mmCIF file of C-alpha atoms in Angstrom:
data_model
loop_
_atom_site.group_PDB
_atom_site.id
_atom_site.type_symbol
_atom_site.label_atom_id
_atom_site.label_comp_id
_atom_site.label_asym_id
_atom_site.label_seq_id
_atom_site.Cartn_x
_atom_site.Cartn_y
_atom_site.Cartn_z
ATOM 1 C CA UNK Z 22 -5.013 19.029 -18.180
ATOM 2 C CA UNK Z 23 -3.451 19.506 -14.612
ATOM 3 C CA UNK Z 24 -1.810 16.624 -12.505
ATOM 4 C CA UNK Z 25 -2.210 17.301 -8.403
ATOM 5 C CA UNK Z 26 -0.053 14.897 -5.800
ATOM 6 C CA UNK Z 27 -0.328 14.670 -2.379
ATOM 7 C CA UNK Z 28 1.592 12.039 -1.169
ATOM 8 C CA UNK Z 29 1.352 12.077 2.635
ATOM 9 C CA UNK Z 30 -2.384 10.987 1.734
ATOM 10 C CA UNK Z 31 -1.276 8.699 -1.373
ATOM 11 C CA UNK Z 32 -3.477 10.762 -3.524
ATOM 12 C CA UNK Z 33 -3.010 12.257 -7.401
ATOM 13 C CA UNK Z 34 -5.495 13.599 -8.902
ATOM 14 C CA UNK Z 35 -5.490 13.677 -12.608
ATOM 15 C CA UNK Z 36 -7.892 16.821 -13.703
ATOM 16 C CA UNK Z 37 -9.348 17.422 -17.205
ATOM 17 C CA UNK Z 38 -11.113 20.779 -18.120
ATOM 18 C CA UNK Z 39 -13.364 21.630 -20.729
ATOM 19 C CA UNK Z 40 -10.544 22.501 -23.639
ATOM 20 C CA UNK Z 41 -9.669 18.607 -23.998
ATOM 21 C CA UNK Z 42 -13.669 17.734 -23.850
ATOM 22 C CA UNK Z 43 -13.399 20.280 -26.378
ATOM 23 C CA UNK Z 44 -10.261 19.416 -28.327
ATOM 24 C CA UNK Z 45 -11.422 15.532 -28.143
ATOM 25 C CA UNK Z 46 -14.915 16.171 -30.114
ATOM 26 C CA UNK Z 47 -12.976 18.461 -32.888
ATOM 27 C CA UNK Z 48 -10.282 15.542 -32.916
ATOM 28 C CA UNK Z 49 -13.617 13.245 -33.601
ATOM 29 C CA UNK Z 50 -15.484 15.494 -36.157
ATOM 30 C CA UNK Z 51 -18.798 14.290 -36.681
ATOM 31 C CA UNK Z 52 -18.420 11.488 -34.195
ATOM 32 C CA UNK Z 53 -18.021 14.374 -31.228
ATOM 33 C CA UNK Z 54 -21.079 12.619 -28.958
ATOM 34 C CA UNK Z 55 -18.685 9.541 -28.169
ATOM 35 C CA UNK Z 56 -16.384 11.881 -26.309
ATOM 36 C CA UNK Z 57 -16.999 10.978 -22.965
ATOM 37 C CA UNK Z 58 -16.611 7.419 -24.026
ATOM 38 C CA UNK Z 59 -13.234 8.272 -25.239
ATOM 39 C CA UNK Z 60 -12.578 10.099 -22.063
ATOM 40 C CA UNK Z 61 -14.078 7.229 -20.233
ATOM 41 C CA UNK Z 62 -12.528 4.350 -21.339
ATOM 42 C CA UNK Z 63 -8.953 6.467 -21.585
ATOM 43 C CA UNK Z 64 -9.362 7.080 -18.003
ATOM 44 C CA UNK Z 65 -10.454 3.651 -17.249
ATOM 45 C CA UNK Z 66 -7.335 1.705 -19.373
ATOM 46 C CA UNK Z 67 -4.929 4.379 -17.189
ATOM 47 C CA UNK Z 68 -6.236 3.403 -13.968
ATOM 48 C CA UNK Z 69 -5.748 -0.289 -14.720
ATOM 49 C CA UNK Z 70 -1.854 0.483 -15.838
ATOM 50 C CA UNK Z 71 -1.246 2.486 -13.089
ATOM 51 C CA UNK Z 72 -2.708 0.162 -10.151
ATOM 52 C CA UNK Z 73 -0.486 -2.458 -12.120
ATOM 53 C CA UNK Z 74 2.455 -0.050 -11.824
ATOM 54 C CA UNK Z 75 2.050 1.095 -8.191
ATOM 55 C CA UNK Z 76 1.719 -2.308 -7.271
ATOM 56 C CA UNK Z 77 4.988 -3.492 -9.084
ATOM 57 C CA UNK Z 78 6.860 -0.103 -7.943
ATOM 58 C CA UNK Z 79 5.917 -0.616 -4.483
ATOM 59 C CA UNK Z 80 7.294 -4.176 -4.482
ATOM 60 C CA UNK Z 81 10.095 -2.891 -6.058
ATOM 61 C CA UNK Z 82 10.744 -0.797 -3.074
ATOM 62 C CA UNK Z 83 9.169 -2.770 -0.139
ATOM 63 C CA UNK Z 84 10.049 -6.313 1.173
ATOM 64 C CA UNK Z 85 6.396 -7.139 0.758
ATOM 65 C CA UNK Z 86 4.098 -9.228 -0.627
ATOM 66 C CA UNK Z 87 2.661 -8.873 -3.804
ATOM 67 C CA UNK Z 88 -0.435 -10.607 -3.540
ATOM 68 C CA UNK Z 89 -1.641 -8.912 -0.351
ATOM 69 C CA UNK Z 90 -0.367 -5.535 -2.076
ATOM 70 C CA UNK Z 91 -2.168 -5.980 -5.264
ATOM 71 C CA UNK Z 92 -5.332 -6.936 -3.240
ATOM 72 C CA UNK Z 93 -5.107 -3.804 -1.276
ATOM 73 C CA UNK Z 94 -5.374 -1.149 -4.625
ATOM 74 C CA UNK Z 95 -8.713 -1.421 -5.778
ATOM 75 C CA UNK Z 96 -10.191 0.898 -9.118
ATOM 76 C CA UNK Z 97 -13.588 2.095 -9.069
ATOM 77 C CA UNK Z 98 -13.979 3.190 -12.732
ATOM 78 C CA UNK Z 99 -15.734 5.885 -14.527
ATOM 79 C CA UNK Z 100 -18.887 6.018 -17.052
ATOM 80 C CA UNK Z 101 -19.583 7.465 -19.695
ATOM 81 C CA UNK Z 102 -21.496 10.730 -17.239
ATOM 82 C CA UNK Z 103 -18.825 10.879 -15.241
ATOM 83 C CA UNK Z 104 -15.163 9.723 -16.573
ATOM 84 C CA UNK Z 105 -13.802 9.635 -13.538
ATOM 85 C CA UNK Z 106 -11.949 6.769 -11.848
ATOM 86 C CA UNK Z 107 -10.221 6.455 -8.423
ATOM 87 C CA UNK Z 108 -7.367 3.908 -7.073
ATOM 88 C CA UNK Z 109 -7.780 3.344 -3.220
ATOM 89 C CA UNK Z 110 -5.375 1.825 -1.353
ATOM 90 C CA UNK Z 111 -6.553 0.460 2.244
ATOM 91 C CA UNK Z 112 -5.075 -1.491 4.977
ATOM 92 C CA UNK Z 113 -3.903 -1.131 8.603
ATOM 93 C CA UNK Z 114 -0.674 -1.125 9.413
ATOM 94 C CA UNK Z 115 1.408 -4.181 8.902
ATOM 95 C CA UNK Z 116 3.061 -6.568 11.359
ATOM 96 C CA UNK Z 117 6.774 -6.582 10.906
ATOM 97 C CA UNK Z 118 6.606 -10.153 10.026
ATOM 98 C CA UNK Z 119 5.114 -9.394 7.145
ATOM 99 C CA UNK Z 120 8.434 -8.679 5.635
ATOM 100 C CA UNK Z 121 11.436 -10.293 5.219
ATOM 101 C CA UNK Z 122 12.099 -11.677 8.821
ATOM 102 C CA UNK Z 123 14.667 -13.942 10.543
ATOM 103 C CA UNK Z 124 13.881 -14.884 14.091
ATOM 104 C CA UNK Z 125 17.115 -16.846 15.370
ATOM 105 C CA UNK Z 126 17.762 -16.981 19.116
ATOM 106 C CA UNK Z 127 20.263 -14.287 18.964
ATOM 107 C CA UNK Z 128 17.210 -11.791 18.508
ATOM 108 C CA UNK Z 129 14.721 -11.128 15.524
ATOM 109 C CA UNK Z 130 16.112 -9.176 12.568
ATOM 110 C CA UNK Z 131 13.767 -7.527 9.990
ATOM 111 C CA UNK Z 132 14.362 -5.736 6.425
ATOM 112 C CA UNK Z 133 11.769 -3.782 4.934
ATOM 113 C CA UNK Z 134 13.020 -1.871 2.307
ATOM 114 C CA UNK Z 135 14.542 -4.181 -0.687
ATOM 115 C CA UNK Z 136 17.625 -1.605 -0.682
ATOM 116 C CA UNK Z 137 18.232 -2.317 3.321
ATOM 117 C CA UNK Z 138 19.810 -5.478 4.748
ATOM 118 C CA UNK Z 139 18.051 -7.349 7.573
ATOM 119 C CA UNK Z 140 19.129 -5.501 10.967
ATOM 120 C CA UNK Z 141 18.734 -7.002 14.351
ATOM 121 C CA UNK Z 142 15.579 -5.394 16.316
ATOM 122 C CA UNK Z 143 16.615 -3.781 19.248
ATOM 123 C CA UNK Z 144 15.724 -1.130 21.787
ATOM 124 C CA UNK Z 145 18.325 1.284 22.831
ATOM 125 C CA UNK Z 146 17.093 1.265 26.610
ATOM 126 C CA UNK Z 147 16.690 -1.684 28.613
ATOM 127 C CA UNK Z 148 18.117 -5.294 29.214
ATOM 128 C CA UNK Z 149 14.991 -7.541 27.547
ATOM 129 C CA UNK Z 150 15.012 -5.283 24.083
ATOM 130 C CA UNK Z 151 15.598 -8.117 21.933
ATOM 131 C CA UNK Z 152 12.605 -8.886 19.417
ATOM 132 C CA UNK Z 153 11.668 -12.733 19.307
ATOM 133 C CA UNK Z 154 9.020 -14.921 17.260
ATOM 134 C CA UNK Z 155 6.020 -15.421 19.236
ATOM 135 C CA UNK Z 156 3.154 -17.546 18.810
ATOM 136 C CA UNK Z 157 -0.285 -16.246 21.176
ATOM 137 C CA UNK Z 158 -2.804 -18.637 22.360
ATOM 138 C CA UNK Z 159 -4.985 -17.781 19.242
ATOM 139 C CA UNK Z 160 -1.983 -19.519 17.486
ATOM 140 C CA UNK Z 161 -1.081 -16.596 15.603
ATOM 141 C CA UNK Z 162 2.794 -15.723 15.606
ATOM 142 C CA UNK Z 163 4.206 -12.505 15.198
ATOM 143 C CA UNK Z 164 7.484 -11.129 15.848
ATOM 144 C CA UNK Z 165 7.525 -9.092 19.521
ATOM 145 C CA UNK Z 166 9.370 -7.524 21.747
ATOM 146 C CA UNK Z 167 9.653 -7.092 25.656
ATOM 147 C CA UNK Z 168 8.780 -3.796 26.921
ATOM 148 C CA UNK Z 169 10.720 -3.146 30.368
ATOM 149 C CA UNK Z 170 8.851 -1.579 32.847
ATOM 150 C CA UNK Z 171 5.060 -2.970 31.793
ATOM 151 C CA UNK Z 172 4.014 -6.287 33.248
ATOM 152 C CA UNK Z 173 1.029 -8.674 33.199
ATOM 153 C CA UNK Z 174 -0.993 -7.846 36.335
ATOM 154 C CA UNK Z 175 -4.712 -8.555 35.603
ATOM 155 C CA UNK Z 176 -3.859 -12.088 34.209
ATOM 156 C CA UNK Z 177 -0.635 -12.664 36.046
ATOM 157 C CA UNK Z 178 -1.740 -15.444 38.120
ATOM 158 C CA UNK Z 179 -3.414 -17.298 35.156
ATOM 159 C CA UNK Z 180 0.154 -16.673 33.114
ATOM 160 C CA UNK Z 181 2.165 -18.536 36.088
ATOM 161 C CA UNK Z 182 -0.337 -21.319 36.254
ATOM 162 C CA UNK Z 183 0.153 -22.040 32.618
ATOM 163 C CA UNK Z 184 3.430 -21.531 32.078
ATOM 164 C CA UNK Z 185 5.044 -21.739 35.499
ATOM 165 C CA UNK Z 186 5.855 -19.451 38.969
ATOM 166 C CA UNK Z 187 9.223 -18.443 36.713
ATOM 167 C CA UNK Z 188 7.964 -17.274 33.095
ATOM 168 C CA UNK Z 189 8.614 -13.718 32.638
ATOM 169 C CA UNK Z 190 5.644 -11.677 33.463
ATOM 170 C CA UNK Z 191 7.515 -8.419 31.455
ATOM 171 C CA UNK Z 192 4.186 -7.471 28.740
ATOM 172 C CA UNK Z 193 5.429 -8.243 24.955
ATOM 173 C CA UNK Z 194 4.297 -6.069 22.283
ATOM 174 C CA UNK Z 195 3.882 -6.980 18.411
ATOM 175 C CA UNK Z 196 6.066 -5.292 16.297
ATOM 176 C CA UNK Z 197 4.391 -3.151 13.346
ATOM 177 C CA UNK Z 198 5.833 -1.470 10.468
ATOM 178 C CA UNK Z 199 4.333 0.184 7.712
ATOM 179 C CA UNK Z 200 0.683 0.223 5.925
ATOM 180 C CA UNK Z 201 -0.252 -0.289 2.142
ATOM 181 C CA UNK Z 202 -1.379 3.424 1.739
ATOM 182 C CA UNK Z 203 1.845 4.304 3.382
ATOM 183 C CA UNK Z 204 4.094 2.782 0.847
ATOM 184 C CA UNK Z 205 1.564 3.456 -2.005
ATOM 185 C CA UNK Z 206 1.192 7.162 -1.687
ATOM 186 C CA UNK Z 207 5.198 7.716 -0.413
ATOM 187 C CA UNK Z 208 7.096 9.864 -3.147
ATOM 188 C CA UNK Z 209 9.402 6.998 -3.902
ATOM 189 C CA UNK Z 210 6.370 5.409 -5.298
ATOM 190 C CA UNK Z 211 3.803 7.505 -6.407
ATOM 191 C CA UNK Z 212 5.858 10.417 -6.185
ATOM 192 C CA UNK Z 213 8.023 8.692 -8.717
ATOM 193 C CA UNK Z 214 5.207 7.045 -11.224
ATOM 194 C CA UNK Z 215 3.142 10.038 -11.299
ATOM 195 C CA UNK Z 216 4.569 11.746 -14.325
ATOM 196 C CA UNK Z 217 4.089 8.606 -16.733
ATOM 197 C CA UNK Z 218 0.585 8.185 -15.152
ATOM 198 C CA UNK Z 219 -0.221 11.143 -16.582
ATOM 199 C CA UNK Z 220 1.245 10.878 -19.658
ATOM 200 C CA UNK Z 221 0.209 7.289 -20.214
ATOM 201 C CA UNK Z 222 -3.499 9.023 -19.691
ATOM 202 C CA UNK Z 223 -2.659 11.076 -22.678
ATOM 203 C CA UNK Z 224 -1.514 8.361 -24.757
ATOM 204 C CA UNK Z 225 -4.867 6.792 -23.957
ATOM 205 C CA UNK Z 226 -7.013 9.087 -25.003
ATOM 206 C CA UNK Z 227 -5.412 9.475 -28.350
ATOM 207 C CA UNK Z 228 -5.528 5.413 -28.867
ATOM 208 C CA UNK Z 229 -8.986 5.564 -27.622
ATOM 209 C CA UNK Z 230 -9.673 8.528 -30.566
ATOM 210 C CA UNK Z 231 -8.132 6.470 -33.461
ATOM 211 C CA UNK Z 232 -10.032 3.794 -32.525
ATOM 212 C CA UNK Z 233 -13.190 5.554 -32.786
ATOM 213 C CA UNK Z 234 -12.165 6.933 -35.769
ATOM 214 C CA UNK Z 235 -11.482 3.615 -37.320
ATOM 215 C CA UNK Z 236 -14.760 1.528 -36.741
#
């Protein structure tokens, strides 16, 4: 059994050859034709530990969410022809107000690793650099910034008959920070849980065989 990480695409790949197909049926005896159950259901209970564990890890080391997080790792499990299962991660990247934020007049300030302390948001070019909390017609609100140089032209006339010949007419951008698969598959998460995913997979598959054994 071989382990294979790749965390710039939050991927490990957990690879079982013939020899432990092989070393599970002599480990069963004359119950050898439940092997890929074993195999199944060991790689089945590991996937459900480890989305458990990347979840919690990546908390650990994000100023995230949990729910959102643990929504985001799904399992599609093996059977019994093909003990195979696969954790996928998916979302776009997040707004920065989806971590810890404070949005004072002073300027926005945003943490979002747990280790970091919230810093204030700022550009190093330009006078209007500060981030602020927005809310957009739509009536979401996100943190933003002002990005000197880029105005509202098209709807420039409709922005000063709403909000006045004076508003600022400098474009604001939202603020983004990091994806789910991002902070998933970085090495301080996966990187770091991928040697007891493995051997939590072994442990499995010998609980699986005793149980066997036993009914």
């Amino acid at each position: 059994m071989r382990q294979r990480i790749d965390t710039d695409r939050g991927l490990l790949v957990i690879e079982y050859d013939g020899a432990l197909v092989d070393a599970v049926g002599t480990a069963l005896g004359d119950l050898k034709s439940q092997r890929f159950k074993v195999l199944k259901n060991a790689v089945n209970a590991t996937a459900k530990q480890a989305q458990a564990a990347l979840v919690d890890k990546a908390q650990a080391e994000y100023a995230a969410k949990k729910g959102p997080l643990k929504r985001a790792a799904t399992i599609k499990k093996g059977t019994d022809s093909k003990p195979e299962a696969t954790i996928t991660v998916k979302g776009a990247t997040l707004e920065l107000r989806e971590f810890k934020t404070s949005a004072p007049k002073s300027g926005a300030k945003a943490k979002i690793l747990n280790s970091s302390t919230l810093k204030l948001i700022q550009s190093q070019k330009g006078s209007k650099a500060k981030a602020f909390l927005a809310t957009f017609e739509s009536g979401h609100t996100a943190i933003v910034q002002r990005q000197d140089g880029e105005t509202y032209r098209r709807d420039g006339a409709k922005r000063q008959a709403k909000y006045g010949r004076h508003i600022d007419m400098t474009r604001v951008k939202k603020l983004l920070s990091i994806s789910f698969p991002k902070m998933v598959g970085g090495s301080a998460v996966l990187g770091a849980l991928a040697p007891d995913i493995y051997d939590t997979l072994l442990e499995n598959v010998n609980k699986e065989i005793r149980r066997v054994m036993r009914t």
